[in-house]
Amino acid sequence: MPNIIDGKAISAEIRRELAEKTQVFKEKNGFAPGLAVIIVGEDPASKVYVRNKHRACEEIGFTSFGYELPENTTEEELIALVEKLNHDNRVHGILVQLPLPRHLDEEKVLLTIDPRKDVDAFHPYNVGKIMIGNYDFLPCTPAGVMELLRRSHISVEGKECVVVGRSNIVGKPQAMLLLQANGTVTICHSRTKDLKEVCRRADILVAAIGKPEFFDASYIKEGAVVIDVGMNRRPADGKLCGDVDYASVAPHTSYITPVPGGVGPMTIAMLMQNTFTAAAKMGAK
Ligand code: NDP
């Protein structure tokens, strides 16, 4: 039987630890870490994510600043707001909820965020620091995966790690973090030949392709650790599912993350962790 990695419980534990640290931080410094979250438009999924972020701030004891901008906000208006928040010393983390409406240039907006407040770690300055292994923040989802491994006492050192997916927010930074943890890392993508063969070599397989239940047992080495980053709707019933066909894969693994309740809850915990780090670096005594 596999060990099921309980991301919900681990995320709650991290948030509890952060709440304790925040209490001490506030007593010492006289202010709370502050996170500003900007959302543009009416995307229902984004609204849920933003609400969860405010709730997490409240629970931990951070100050949260919410900005709900209308769909027709101009790039100049959005950039002006980011610049204002860059100079607001109550704000230690700035997050612009993606995706932005089409008429707004995401890259340009993200580049405006002060790298010291870039708690998503999407700014090229922070991406570069991750590449050289000298970073302040890590992108939340891959950092969450590393934390799940660490807290489940799964060592990466010397292991064959296969990351499927090469996006800037998940696959690439995930591979870099596994490399920094001394894994032997292979990155796969849509042009990879013999994907199944490569996946079958993995001691640790990270699936991040956004294809519902794509990986069945034939992709898995017996006893592997399987981390499912995917968050998809299953076409048959519209329910949330991962990139891994859990029922077929789980019996062949030593550890596996479920969807929901695996990687998903970690992302927000790591965002809170980054905000705390930013506040500690910028303003703490
Ligand atoms: P992207 O669509 O940006 O990237 C998908 C990657 O998967 C690409 O590199 C693509 O290759 C590769 N890919 C697609 N199909 C295949 C295939 N058949 N075989 C091999 N590789 C393939 O997605 P994201 O990285 O943003 O997200 C991936 C998944 O993770 C999604 O389900 C998303 O919802 C989820 N996610 C979950 C989060 C969480 O908090 N748990 C946070 C962020 C994302 P190529 O580059 O060649 O096109």
PDB file of C-alpha atoms in Angstrom, residues 9 20 22-23 37 60 105 109 135 180 183 194-195 231 253 278:
ATOM      1  CA  ALA A   9      -2.418  18.402   6.733  1.00  0.00           C
ATOM      2  CA  GLU A  20       3.302  31.351  15.749  1.00  0.00           C
ATOM      3  CA  THR A  22       4.074  35.962  13.048  1.00  0.00           C
ATOM      4  CA  GLN A  23       2.946  36.496  16.628  1.00  0.00           C
ATOM      5  CA  VAL A  37      -3.333  40.914  -3.897  1.00  0.00           C
ATOM      6  CA  ILE A  60      -1.902  33.630  10.117  1.00  0.00           C
ATOM      7  CA  ASP A 105       0.738  42.542 -20.961  1.00  0.00           C
ATOM      8  CA  VAL A 109       3.141  44.087 -15.291  1.00  0.00           C
ATOM      9  CA  TYR A 135      17.468  32.832  -3.652  1.00  0.00           C
ATOM     10  CA  GLN A 180      19.734  21.598  -6.044  1.00  0.00           C
ATOM     11  CA  GLY A 183      18.664  14.587  -7.704  1.00  0.00           C
ATOM     12  CA  ASP A 194       9.522   7.556 -25.508  1.00  0.00           C
ATOM     13  CA  LEU A 195       7.963   9.457 -22.613  1.00  0.00           C
ATOM     14  CA  MET A 231      -5.329  20.369 -11.468  1.00  0.00           C
ATOM     15  CA  THR A 253       3.981   3.637  -5.693  1.00  0.00           C
ATOM     16  CA  ALA A 278       9.918  39.299   2.491  1.00  0.00           C
TER      17      ALA A 278
END
